[in-house]
RNA sequence: UCCUCAGUAGCUCAAUGGCAGAGCAUCCGGCUGUUAACCGGAGGGUUGUAGGUUCGAGUCCUACCUGAGGAGCCA
């Protein structure tokens, strides 16, 4: 399995497969891997990939040296190769171009007695997850990862271009941010620490320093969730804005989501096609998004029950379950913003609605097509006294929140923010069945390898 | 934590309680336009583990292990 040091002797310029259309008729070099090999008598059709795409090579036995032909004829899937050939437009080729191969240098040959495990046929989920480090090489997974990168870049561009400052919250924290979910404990020099479940409390502090801020980073939840929407380690982008109200926040959220979707349609359309996404469902993701109150959402559920489209009666005061969210979002053709939930089912730090104090000034954005909640946000509580009371009510240690309370003591202002789960956004935009495909190495209940 | 389903060749799956099979992958052979190529041949098995019922168990029963889907919780 030794890797030979290959000197690319050819004068042909190294080109990416994605850019090969600009080199029609020219001699180029591609550095990549053998994706597949078909043959027909004295004619070989090796398909190469380089991370940007795939292209079929054509090799008649008569056109290349005998040793080159024999070397490629017995080449194994995923062997590393440096290929030189002439680009030729061909209507028969899926990408529009083929490569008339003149030379193939084998950088590393996969042994035939231990072949690449992921063949081109279908595989089961468990097998693919065990081989995630190799699964990411397949065209569909590569397209998803490129789209994830585009979504992250779009999110950061959106905030950077609007005067937000990126401020990174800590990952090791002394206490729960929200006090609700189970955290991963960490030994911190004989002190108890936890992996963060949200950067929100910390960016409230930096928002008071810088006005408009956001964070982008990993978060951790030790919940034993086993669904297509949950990971134990996932990435969130969280903006926080001083002086912003709930209405300001909802406007920000709809502009944010629209920007990201539009960007993906502009720049990753080919990848979305590879993934098999019906992009027509993304075309109308533009402001304004429907805004409904929690009360109106409950009415929708009750009506759905009366029409026999839902099974269980929904009691006012509870949080929506997954089937409830799916039904509510199915009534709209774009993300729906549900605001003003009962304070009792939401986190301790949310500002009460002055008109109805039993409600919180919060919003959940439910993605279409049953993808559920992709954004959760709120106007933050302003009153020092009420915040202290809520901390006690939730059984949280006051000492750990002293600094957070300080934010209300020293120049407290109305402020609002939300968090968007990157993986759920990727799953929705790519139209995936499960969030496990949205991140290079998903961490789930009982899955820590590879 | 609870409910449901599934573990058979490297992979995807068949097999009425009665000889453990196919396709793909690998190897050998054939084919000058293949599109998950095709055609012919070869090798490849402690049927998740442990026990039980039976003349006989991949198949039926019990326990356990592993995985998947869902609930709860959440983004």
Short mmCIF file of C-alpha atoms (C1' of nucleotides) in Angstrom, two decimals:
data_model
loop_
_atom_site.label_atom_id
_atom_site.label_comp_id
_atom_site.label_asym_id
_atom_site.label_seq_id
_atom_site.Cartn_x
_atom_site.Cartn_y
_atom_site.Cartn_z
CA UNK A 1 0.00 0.00 0.00
CA UNK A 2 2.95 2.27 -0.51
CA UNK A 3 2.38 5.66 -2.03
CA UNK A 4 4.76 6.42 -4.83
CA UNK A 5 6.02 9.93 -5.25
CA UNK A 6 4.70 10.95 -8.61
CA UNK A 7 6.30 13.73 -10.53
CA UNK A 8 3.91 15.17 -13.03
CA UNK A 9 6.14 15.33 -16.07
CA UNK A 10 3.43 16.50 -18.40
CA UNK A 11 3.41 20.11 -19.44
CA UNK A 12 -0.38 20.06 -19.46
CA UNK A 13 -1.89 22.42 -16.87
CA UNK A 14 -3.60 20.93 -13.83
CA UNK A 15 -7.34 21.55 -14.13
CA UNK A 16 -10.31 20.85 -11.91
CA UNK A 17 -13.09 18.77 -13.43
CA UNK A 18 -15.58 21.51 -12.54
CA UNK A 19 -13.66 23.90 -14.81
CA UNK A 20 -12.98 21.43 -17.61
CA UNK A 21 -15.53 23.08 -19.93
CA UNK A 22 -13.20 26.08 -20.27
CA UNK A 23 -10.47 23.80 -21.66
CA UNK A 24 -12.24 22.19 -24.60
CA UNK A 25 -9.75 20.84 -27.11
CA UNK A 26 -6.79 21.37 -24.79
CA UNK A 27 -4.42 18.94 -23.09
CA UNK A 28 -4.99 18.95 -19.30
CA UNK A 29 -3.91 17.08 -16.19
CA UNK A 30 -6.39 15.95 -13.54
CA UNK A 31 -5.29 14.89 -10.09
CA UNK A 32 -7.80 12.65 -8.37
CA UNK A 33 -9.12 9.13 -7.98
CA UNK A 34 -10.63 6.37 -10.11
CA UNK A 35 -14.38 6.50 -9.50
CA UNK A 36 -15.40 3.63 -11.76
CA UNK A 37 -14.07 1.60 -14.68
CA UNK A 38 -16.04 0.25 -17.61
CA UNK A 39 -14.52 -1.62 -20.51
CA UNK A 40 -15.57 -2.88 -23.88
CA UNK A 41 -12.99 -5.06 -25.51
CA UNK A 42 -9.94 -3.02 -26.39
CA UNK A 43 -11.61 0.17 -25.18
CA UNK A 44 -11.47 1.40 -21.58
CA UNK A 45 -13.79 3.94 -19.97
CA UNK A 46 -12.25 4.99 -16.67
CA UNK A 47 -14.31 7.55 -14.76
CA UNK A 48 -12.25 9.94 -12.69
CA UNK A 49 -13.23 12.23 -9.83
CA UNK A 50 -11.20 15.01 -8.24
CA UNK A 51 -13.51 16.41 -5.58
CA UNK A 52 -15.11 18.94 -7.92
CA UNK A 53 -16.86 16.47 -10.18
CA UNK A 54 -16.47 13.38 -12.33
CA UNK A 55 -15.43 12.91 -15.96
CA UNK A 56 -15.22 9.85 -18.16
CA UNK A 57 -11.94 9.06 -19.82
CA UNK A 58 -11.68 7.18 -23.10
CA UNK A 59 -8.71 4.87 -23.75
CA UNK A 60 -8.51 2.80 -26.95
CA UNK A 61 -5.77 0.19 -26.71
CA UNK A 62 -4.30 1.45 -29.95
CA UNK A 63 -3.89 5.00 -28.64
CA UNK A 64 -1.73 4.44 -25.53
CA UNK A 65 1.39 2.44 -24.62
CA UNK A 66 0.64 -1.21 -23.75
CA UNK A 67 1.76 -0.83 -20.14
CA UNK A 68 -0.49 2.21 -19.62
CA UNK A 69 -3.46 0.29 -21.03
CA UNK A 70 -2.79 -2.78 -18.87
CA UNK A 71 -2.23 -0.63 -15.79
CA UNK A 72 -5.60 1.09 -16.13
CA UNK A 73 -7.38 -2.12 -17.17
CA UNK A 74 -6.57 -3.67 -13.81
CA UNK A 75 -6.93 -0.49 -11.78
CA UNK A 76 -9.14 -0.68 -8.70
CA UNK A 77 -11.90 1.66 -7.51
CA UNK A 78 -10.63 4.73 -5.58
CA UNK A 79 -7.01 4.25 -6.59
CA UNK A 80 -5.28 7.64 -6.65
CA UNK A 81 -4.26 8.78 -10.14
CA UNK A 82 -2.79 11.71 -12.05
CA UNK A 83 -4.37 11.70 -15.50
CA UNK A 84 -3.35 13.55 -18.63
CA UNK A 85 -5.55 13.83 -21.68
CA UNK A 86 -7.30 16.03 -24.18
CA UNK A 87 -10.70 17.55 -23.34
CA UNK A 88 -13.39 16.83 -25.91
CA UNK A 89 -17.02 17.96 -25.90
CA UNK A 90 -19.28 14.94 -26.38
CA UNK A 91 -23.07 14.81 -26.31
CA UNK A 92 -22.97 11.28 -24.90
CA UNK A 93 -21.16 12.43 -21.74
CA UNK A 94 -23.32 13.30 -18.71
CA UNK A 95 -21.22 16.41 -17.99
CA UNK A 96 -20.89 17.32 -21.66
CA UNK A 97 -17.15 16.56 -21.84
CA UNK A 98 -14.88 13.53 -22.07
CA UNK A 99 -11.16 13.10 -21.73
CA UNK A 100 -9.11 11.33 -24.40
CA UNK A 101 -6.54 9.89 -22.01
CA UNK A 102 -2.89 9.78 -23.01
CA UNK A 103 -1.27 8.98 -19.67
CA UNK A 104 -2.28 7.73 -16.22
CA UNK A 105 0.18 7.84 -13.36
CA UNK A 106 -0.85 5.66 -10.43
CA UNK A 107 -0.16 7.49 -7.17
CA UNK A 108 -1.56 4.74 -4.96
CA UNK A 109 -3.25 1.54 -6.03
CA UNK A 110 -6.05 0.10 -3.89
CA UNK A 111 -5.24 -3.61 -3.40
CA UNK A 112 -7.70 -5.94 -5.11
CA UNK A 113 -7.83 -8.31 -2.13
CA UNK A 114 -9.06 -5.45 0.07
CA UNK A 115 -11.14 -3.32 -2.30
CA UNK A 116 -12.84 -0.01 -1.56
CA UNK A 117 -15.83 -1.04 0.55
CA UNK A 118 -18.41 1.36 -0.88
CA UNK A 119 -19.32 -0.02 -4.28
CA UNK A 120 -21.65 1.82 -6.63
CA UNK A 121 -24.60 -0.31 -5.59
CA UNK A 122 -26.86 0.55 -2.68
CA UNK A 123 -25.82 0.11 0.93
CA UNK A 124 -27.50 0.07 4.33
CA UNK A 125 -27.37 2.96 6.78
CA UNK A 126 -25.31 1.16 9.41
CA UNK A 127 -22.65 0.09 6.91
CA UNK A 128 -22.42 3.59 5.45
CA UNK A 129 -22.16 5.19 8.90
CA UNK A 130 -19.37 2.77 9.88
CA UNK A 131 -17.55 3.89 6.71
CA UNK A 132 -18.44 7.57 6.90
CA UNK A 133 -14.78 8.49 6.29
CA UNK A 134 -15.08 6.83 2.85
CA UNK A 135 -18.77 7.53 2.24
CA UNK A 136 -18.02 11.26 1.95
CA UNK A 137 -16.23 10.53 -1.35
CA UNK A 138 -19.44 9.61 -3.15
CA UNK A 139 -20.98 12.28 -5.42
CA UNK A 140 -24.14 12.77 -3.41
CA UNK A 141 -22.35 13.18 -0.08
CA UNK A 142 -19.80 15.54 -1.64
CA UNK A 143 -22.65 17.65 -3.04
CA UNK A 144 -24.30 17.84 0.38
CA UNK A 145 -21.06 18.91 2.05
CA UNK A 146 -20.50 21.61 -0.57
CA UNK A 147 -24.04 22.88 0.00
CA UNK A 148 -23.46 22.89 3.78
CA UNK A 149 -20.36 25.00 3.23
CA UNK A 150 -22.38 27.38 1.02
CA UNK A 151 -25.09 27.72 3.67
CA UNK A 152 -22.50 28.53 6.33
CA UNK A 153 -20.78 31.04 4.07
CA UNK A 154 -24.12 32.64 3.19
CA UNK A 155 -25.04 32.91 6.87
CA UNK A 156 -21.75 34.58 7.70
CA UNK A 157 -21.88 36.89 4.68
CA UNK A 158 -25.42 37.92 5.64
CA UNK A 159 -24.39 39.09 9.08
CA UNK A 160 -20.97 40.43 8.12
CA UNK A 161 -22.57 42.60 5.41
CA UNK A 162 -25.12 44.00 7.88
CA UNK A 163 -22.67 45.29 10.44
CA UNK A 164 -22.73 42.32 12.79
CA UNK A 165 -19.52 41.36 14.61
CA UNK A 166 -18.64 37.69 14.99
CA UNK A 167 -18.07 36.96 18.68
CA UNK A 168 -17.19 33.41 19.71
CA UNK A 169 -18.78 32.18 22.93
CA UNK A 170 -16.99 29.59 25.07
CA UNK A 171 -17.54 25.89 24.52
CA UNK A 172 -16.69 24.94 28.10
CA UNK A 173 -19.26 26.44 30.43
CA UNK A 174 -19.80 26.36 34.20
CA UNK A 175 -23.57 25.84 34.02
CA UNK A 176 -26.50 25.16 31.77
CA UNK A 177 -27.50 28.01 29.50
CA UNK A 178 -31.15 27.11 29.44
CA UNK A 179 -31.36 24.67 32.30
CA UNK A 180 -33.60 22.34 30.36
CA UNK A 181 -31.67 19.78 28.39
CA UNK A 182 -29.08 17.29 29.57
CA UNK A 183 -25.47 18.40 29.19
CA UNK A 184 -22.20 16.58 28.61
CA UNK A 185 -20.15 16.88 31.80
CA UNK A 186 -16.43 17.56 31.57
CA UNK A 187 -13.81 17.41 34.30
CA UNK A 188 -12.23 20.85 34.34
CA UNK A 189 -9.23 20.60 36.68
CA UNK A 190 -11.36 18.89 39.36
CA UNK A 191 -14.15 21.38 38.74
CA UNK A 192 -17.45 20.47 37.10
CA UNK A 193 -17.86 21.94 33.64
CA UNK A 194 -20.17 21.26 30.71
CA UNK A 195 -20.02 21.45 26.93
CA UNK A 196 -22.15 24.38 25.84
CA UNK A 197 -25.70 23.86 24.68
CA UNK A 198 -25.94 27.40 23.28
CA UNK A 199 -23.79 30.50 23.03
CA UNK A 200 -26.75 32.76 23.54
CA UNK A 201 -26.20 34.01 27.08
CA UNK A 202 -22.64 34.99 26.20
CA UNK A 203 -23.53 36.82 23.02
CA UNK A 204 -26.11 38.80 24.95
CA UNK A 205 -23.07 40.17 26.78
CA UNK A 206 -21.13 40.92 23.58
CA UNK A 207 -24.26 42.49 22.04
CA UNK A 208 -24.24 44.99 24.90
CA UNK A 209 -20.61 45.71 23.95
CA UNK A 210 -20.84 45.76 20.14
CA UNK A 211 -24.52 46.30 19.32
CA UNK A 212 -25.07 43.66 16.65
CA UNK A 213 -23.23 40.36 17.07
CA UNK A 214 -23.48 36.74 16.05
CA UNK A 215 -21.81 33.49 16.88
CA UNK A 216 -21.20 30.39 14.83
CA UNK A 217 -20.04 27.26 16.54
CA UNK A 218 -20.72 23.78 17.84
CA UNK A 219 -23.23 23.01 20.55
CA UNK A 220 -23.85 19.82 22.50
CA UNK A 221 -26.93 18.13 23.88
CA UNK A 222 -26.74 14.87 25.79
CA UNK A 223 -30.39 14.04 25.13
CA UNK A 224 -30.99 10.41 24.15
CA UNK A 225 -32.89 11.49 21.07
CA UNK A 226 -33.21 8.95 18.28
CA UNK A 227 -34.88 10.78 15.44
CA UNK A 228 -33.99 12.06 11.99
CA UNK A 229 -33.76 15.60 13.39
CA UNK A 230 -31.27 15.15 16.24
CA UNK A 231 -27.54 15.04 16.70
CA UNK A 232 -25.68 15.24 20.02
CA UNK A 233 -23.17 17.64 18.48
CA UNK A 234 -24.48 20.25 16.06
CA UNK A 235 -23.66 23.73 14.79
CA UNK A 236 -25.65 26.85 15.39
CA UNK A 237 -25.53 30.37 14.07
CA UNK A 238 -26.92 32.82 16.60
CA UNK A 239 -27.41 36.57 16.07
CA UNK A 240 -28.12 38.88 18.99
CA UNK A 241 -29.18 42.51 18.51
CA UNK A 242 -29.28 45.32 21.07
CA UNK A 243 -32.49 47.39 21.05
CA UNK A 244 -34.24 44.87 18.76
CA UNK A 245 -37.83 43.85 19.50
CA UNK A 246 -39.60 40.61 18.61
CA UNK A 247 -40.93 42.21 15.41
CA UNK A 248 -37.41 43.30 14.42
CA UNK A 249 -36.22 39.76 15.07
CA UNK A 250 -38.88 38.16 12.88
CA UNK A 251 -37.98 40.48 10.03
CA UNK A 252 -34.31 39.58 10.45
CA UNK A 253 -35.12 35.86 10.47
CA UNK A 254 -37.13 35.92 7.24
CA UNK A 255 -34.52 38.00 5.43
CA UNK A 256 -31.80 35.67 6.73
CA UNK A 257 -33.47 32.46 5.58
CA UNK A 258 -34.41 33.95 2.21
CA UNK A 259 -30.84 35.11 1.65
CA UNK A 260 -29.43 31.65 2.34
CA UNK A 261 -31.92 29.83 0.10
CA UNK A 262 -31.41 32.31 -2.73
CA UNK A 263 -27.64 31.92 -2.45
CA UNK A 264 -27.88 28.12 -2.66
CA UNK A 265 -30.09 28.36 -5.74
CA UNK A 266 -27.58 30.72 -7.34
CA UNK A 267 -24.40 28.86 -6.53
CA UNK A 268 -25.22 25.24 -5.73
CA UNK A 269 -27.96 24.38 -8.21
CA UNK A 270 -25.93 21.59 -9.80
CA UNK A 271 -25.25 20.06 -6.38
CA UNK A 272 -28.92 20.28 -5.43
CA UNK A 273 -29.69 18.46 -8.65
CA UNK A 274 -27.13 15.75 -7.82
CA UNK A 275 -28.81 15.36 -4.44
CA UNK A 276 -32.18 15.08 -6.16
CA UNK A 277 -33.72 18.17 -4.57
CA UNK A 278 -36.93 19.54 -6.11
CA UNK A 279 -35.68 23.13 -6.32
CA UNK A 280 -39.10 24.47 -7.37
CA UNK A 281 -40.10 24.22 -3.70
CA UNK A 282 -37.23 26.57 -2.80
CA UNK A 283 -37.96 29.22 -5.44
CA UNK A 284 -40.75 30.91 -3.46
CA UNK A 285 -38.81 31.17 -0.20
CA UNK A 286 -39.00 34.97 -0.12
CA UNK A 287 -40.29 37.51 2.43
CA UNK A 288 -42.77 38.02 3.85
CA UNK A 289 -43.18 34.72 5.68
CA UNK A 290 -46.54 34.02 7.27
CA UNK A 291 -46.65 35.05 10.94
CA UNK A 292 -49.14 33.37 13.19
CA UNK A 293 -49.57 33.42 16.95
CA UNK A 294 -49.40 30.32 19.09
CA UNK A 295 -53.17 30.69 19.56
CA UNK A 296 -53.71 30.68 15.79
CA UNK A 297 -51.45 27.64 15.45
CA UNK A 298 -53.59 25.82 18.03
CA UNK A 299 -56.67 26.71 15.98
CA UNK A 300 -55.03 25.19 12.91
CA UNK A 301 -54.37 22.00 14.88
CA UNK A 302 -57.94 21.85 16.19
CA UNK A 303 -59.28 22.33 12.68
CA UNK A 304 -56.93 19.59 11.44
CA UNK A 305 -58.27 17.29 14.14
CA UNK A 306 -61.88 18.07 13.18
CA UNK A 307 -61.05 17.24 9.55
CA UNK A 308 -59.50 13.96 10.61
CA UNK A 309 -56.00 14.95 9.51
CA UNK A 310 -54.54 14.68 13.01
CA UNK A 311 -54.91 11.95 15.59
CA UNK A 312 -54.48 13.55 18.99
CA UNK A 313 -56.24 16.58 20.43
CA UNK A 314 -53.86 19.39 21.24
CA UNK A 315 -54.24 21.04 24.64
CA UNK A 316 -53.58 24.77 24.82
CA UNK A 317 -50.52 25.40 26.95
CA UNK A 318 -48.30 22.60 25.71
CA UNK A 319 -45.43 22.72 23.27
CA UNK A 320 -45.98 21.39 19.76
CA UNK A 321 -44.85 17.85 19.06
CA UNK A 322 -43.20 16.85 15.85
CA UNK A 323 -46.45 15.76 14.09
CA UNK A 324 -48.03 19.08 15.16
CA UNK A 325 -45.20 21.12 13.64
CA UNK A 326 -45.37 19.11 10.44
CA UNK A 327 -49.10 19.74 10.11
CA UNK A 328 -48.83 23.47 10.83
CA UNK A 329 -46.02 23.94 8.31
CA UNK A 330 -47.88 21.89 5.70
CA UNK A 331 -50.50 24.68 5.56
CA UNK A 332 -47.94 27.08 4.04
CA UNK A 333 -45.60 27.14 1.03
CA UNK A 334 -42.76 28.87 2.87
CA UNK A 335 -41.40 28.88 6.41
CA UNK A 336 -44.01 29.89 8.98
CA UNK A 337 -43.19 32.00 12.02
CA UNK A 338 -45.14 31.00 15.12
CA UNK A 339 -44.85 33.60 17.88
CA UNK A 340 -45.97 34.20 21.48
CA UNK A 341 -45.92 30.70 23.01
CA UNK A 342 -46.97 30.18 26.63
CA UNK A 343 -44.04 31.24 28.78
CA UNK A 344 -44.33 28.03 30.79
CA UNK A 345 -43.06 25.87 27.91
CA UNK A 346 -40.19 28.17 26.97
CA UNK A 347 -36.79 29.08 28.41
CA UNK A 348 -36.49 31.24 31.54
CA UNK A 349 -34.89 34.27 29.85
CA UNK A 350 -37.71 35.28 27.51
CA UNK A 351 -39.53 38.62 27.89
CA UNK A 352 -43.23 38.28 28.79
CA UNK A 353 -45.76 39.80 26.42
CA UNK A 354 -46.86 43.03 28.20
CA UNK A 355 -50.42 42.53 26.93
CA UNK A 356 -50.61 38.91 28.10
CA UNK A 357 -47.86 38.12 30.62
CA UNK A 358 -48.57 34.37 30.43
CA UNK A 359 -47.09 34.48 26.89
CA UNK A 360 -43.44 34.89 25.94
CA UNK A 361 -42.21 37.25 23.20
CA UNK A 362 -40.67 34.39 21.26
CA UNK A 363 -40.77 32.94 17.76
CA UNK A 364 -40.17 29.52 16.24
CA UNK A 365 -39.62 29.28 12.50
CA UNK A 366 -40.98 26.03 11.10
CA UNK A 367 -39.50 24.92 7.80
CA UNK A 368 -41.81 23.60 5.04
CA UNK A 369 -42.16 19.96 4.00
CA UNK A 370 -42.14 18.62 7.55
CA UNK A 371 -38.61 19.68 8.46
CA UNK A 372 -39.81 21.26 11.69
CA UNK A 373 -38.20 23.95 13.76
CA UNK A 374 -35.06 25.42 12.22
CA UNK A 375 -35.00 28.66 14.21
CA UNK A 376 -35.94 29.48 17.77
CA UNK A 377 -35.62 33.01 19.13
CA UNK A 378 -37.02 35.60 21.48
CA UNK A 379 -36.89 39.06 22.92
CA UNK A 380 -34.80 38.71 26.08
CA UNK A 381 -36.04 39.52 29.52
CA UNK A 382 -35.23 43.07 30.66
CA UNK A 383 -36.18 43.12 34.33
CA UNK A 384 -33.43 42.20 36.82
CA UNK A 385 -35.95 41.22 39.49
CA UNK A 386 -38.09 39.02 37.23
CA UNK A 387 -35.04 37.33 35.74
CA UNK A 388 -33.73 36.49 39.21
CA UNK A 389 -37.14 35.11 40.12
CA UNK A 390 -37.23 32.91 36.99
CA UNK A 391 -33.73 31.59 37.67
CA UNK A 392 -34.90 30.49 41.10
CA UNK A 393 -38.12 29.01 39.72
CA UNK A 394 -36.13 26.92 37.25
CA UNK A 395 -33.86 25.66 40.03
CA UNK A 396 -30.76 27.20 38.46
CA UNK A 397 -27.74 28.21 40.56
CA UNK A 398 -27.88 31.97 41.03
CA UNK A 399 -24.10 32.22 41.45
CA UNK A 400 -23.47 30.92 37.93
CA UNK A 401 -25.79 33.56 36.48
CA UNK A 402 -24.47 36.55 38.42
CA UNK A 403 -22.67 37.85 35.34
CA UNK A 404 -25.80 37.37 33.24
CA UNK A 405 -27.86 39.36 35.73
CA UNK A 406 -25.23 42.11 35.58
CA UNK A 407 -26.29 42.75 31.96
CA UNK A 408 -29.64 43.99 33.31
CA UNK A 409 -27.97 46.03 36.01
CA UNK A 410 -25.53 47.96 33.83
CA UNK A 411 -27.29 49.61 30.89
CA UNK A 412 -29.87 46.95 30.19
CA UNK A 413 -31.83 47.50 26.96
CA UNK A 414 -34.45 45.55 25.04
CA UNK A 415 -32.64 43.02 22.90
CA UNK A 416 -33.47 39.97 20.83
CA UNK A 417 -31.79 37.06 19.13
CA UNK A 418 -32.33 33.66 17.58
CA UNK A 419 -30.47 30.47 16.87
CA UNK A 420 -30.57 28.47 13.67
CA UNK A 421 -29.49 24.83 13.61
CA UNK A 422 -27.19 24.46 10.61
CA UNK A 423 -27.87 20.76 10.15
CA UNK A 424 -31.64 21.17 10.09
CA UNK A 425 -31.30 24.02 7.61
CA UNK A 426 -29.05 21.86 5.40
CA UNK A 427 -31.46 18.92 5.66
CA UNK A 428 -34.34 21.13 4.57
CA UNK A 429 -32.54 22.93 1.73
CA UNK A 430 -31.08 19.67 0.41
CA UNK A 431 -34.32 17.75 0.99
CA UNK A 432 -32.66 15.01 3.07
CA UNK A 433 -34.41 12.34 5.10
CA UNK A 434 -31.99 12.61 8.01
CA UNK A 435 -29.61 15.18 9.52
CA UNK A 436 -26.85 12.56 9.73
CA UNK A 437 -25.92 13.30 6.11
CA UNK A 438 -25.58 17.05 6.68
CA UNK A 439 -22.32 17.04 8.66
CA UNK A 440 -19.04 15.31 7.78
CA UNK A 441 -18.93 13.20 10.93
CA UNK A 442 -22.27 13.10 12.75
CA UNK A 443 -22.36 12.46 16.46
CA UNK A 444 -25.47 10.61 17.54
CA UNK A 445 -26.73 8.44 20.33
CA UNK A 446 -24.27 5.50 20.49
CA UNK A 447 -22.29 6.65 17.48
CA UNK A 448 -18.83 8.05 18.10
CA UNK A 449 -16.96 6.25 15.27
CA UNK A 450 -15.39 7.18 12.95
"C1'" U B 1 -36.43 5.87 29.17
"C1'" C B 2 -40.68 3.80 26.26
"C1'" C B 3 -42.98 1.61 21.58
"C1'" U B 4 -42.22 -0.88 16.69
"C1'" C B 5 -39.10 -3.38 13.20
"C1'" A B 6 -34.55 -5.80 11.59
"C1'" G B 7 -29.74 -8.84 12.09
"C1'" U B 8 -27.97 -14.88 6.49
"C1'" A B 9 -21.21 -14.23 1.79
"C1'" G B 10 -17.20 -7.91 1.78
"C1'" C B 11 -22.26 -5.21 0.25
"C1'" U B 12 -27.85 -5.49 -0.88
"C1'" C B 13 -31.19 -9.27 -0.14
"C1'" A B 14 -33.84 -14.49 -0.98
"C1'" A B 15 -34.71 -19.38 1.24
"C1'" U B 16 -43.18 -23.77 3.37
"C1'" G B 17 -39.55 -26.57 10.12
"C1'" G B 18 -36.26 -30.73 5.43
"C1'" C B 19 -29.30 -30.09 0.43
"C1'" A B 20 -27.58 -22.10 2.51
"C1'" G B 21 -28.99 -19.19 -2.78
"C1'" A B 22 -28.96 -14.73 -6.21
"C1'" G B 23 -27.19 -9.87 -7.78
"C1'" C B 24 -23.13 -6.58 -6.89
"C1'" A B 25 -17.87 -6.42 -5.36
"C1'" U B 26 -12.98 -9.41 -6.13
"C1'" C B 27 -10.20 -12.78 -9.63
"C1'" C B 28 -9.99 -15.25 -14.81
"C1'" G B 29 -11.97 -15.05 -19.94
"C1'" G B 30 -14.98 -12.31 -24.03
"C1'" C B 31 -16.64 -7.70 -26.37
"C1'" U B 32 -13.92 -0.63 -30.03
"C1'" G B 33 -19.07 3.74 -27.30
"C1'" U B 34 -19.84 1.70 -22.30
"C1'" U B 35 -23.50 5.03 -18.92
"C1'" A B 36 -24.65 1.57 -11.31
"C1'" A B 37 -22.35 -1.53 -19.01
"C1'" C B 38 -23.10 -6.47 -20.63
"C1'" C B 39 -21.95 -12.06 -21.42
"C1'" G B 40 -19.35 -16.70 -19.48
"C1'" G B 41 -16.56 -18.91 -15.36
"C1'" A B 42 -14.11 -19.17 -10.24
"C1'" G B 43 -13.35 -18.37 -5.11
"C1'" G B 44 -16.17 -16.64 -0.95
"C1'" G B 45 -20.90 -18.95 5.04
"C1'" U B 46 -19.77 -20.82 12.94
"C1'" U B 47 -27.24 -17.60 9.37
"C1'" G B 48 -25.75 -11.36 15.77
"C1'" U B 49 -24.70 -14.22 20.86
"C1'" A B 50 -26.29 -17.90 24.52
"C1'" G B 51 -29.80 -21.42 25.73
"C1'" G B 52 -34.41 -24.22 24.61
"C1'" U B 53 -38.41 -27.09 21.60
"C1'" U B 54 -37.87 -30.84 17.58
"C1'" C B 55 -35.94 -36.90 14.28
"C1'" G B 56 -34.35 -32.25 12.05
"C1'" A B 57 -33.99 -24.85 13.32
"C1'" G B 58 -31.69 -19.43 9.04
"C1'" U B 59 -37.03 -20.40 10.07
"C1'" C B 60 -40.48 -21.73 16.33
"C1'" C B 61 -39.69 -20.12 21.92
"C1'" U B 62 -36.71 -17.28 25.92
"C1'" A B 63 -32.88 -13.92 27.27
"C1'" C B 64 -29.14 -10.76 25.77
"C1'" C B 65 -26.27 -7.74 22.10
"C1'" U B 66 -26.26 -4.44 17.87
"C1'" G B 67 -28.72 -1.34 14.47
"C1'" A B 68 -32.96 1.35 12.35
"C1'" G B 69 -37.67 4.20 12.71
"C1'" G B 70 -40.82 6.80 16.06
"C1'" A B 71 -42.27 9.17 21.02
"C1'" G B 72 -40.51 12.46 24.74
"C1'" C B 73 -36.76 16.65 24.53
"C1'" C B 74 -35.01 20.19 21.30
"C1'" A B 75 -32.12 23.37 16.77
#
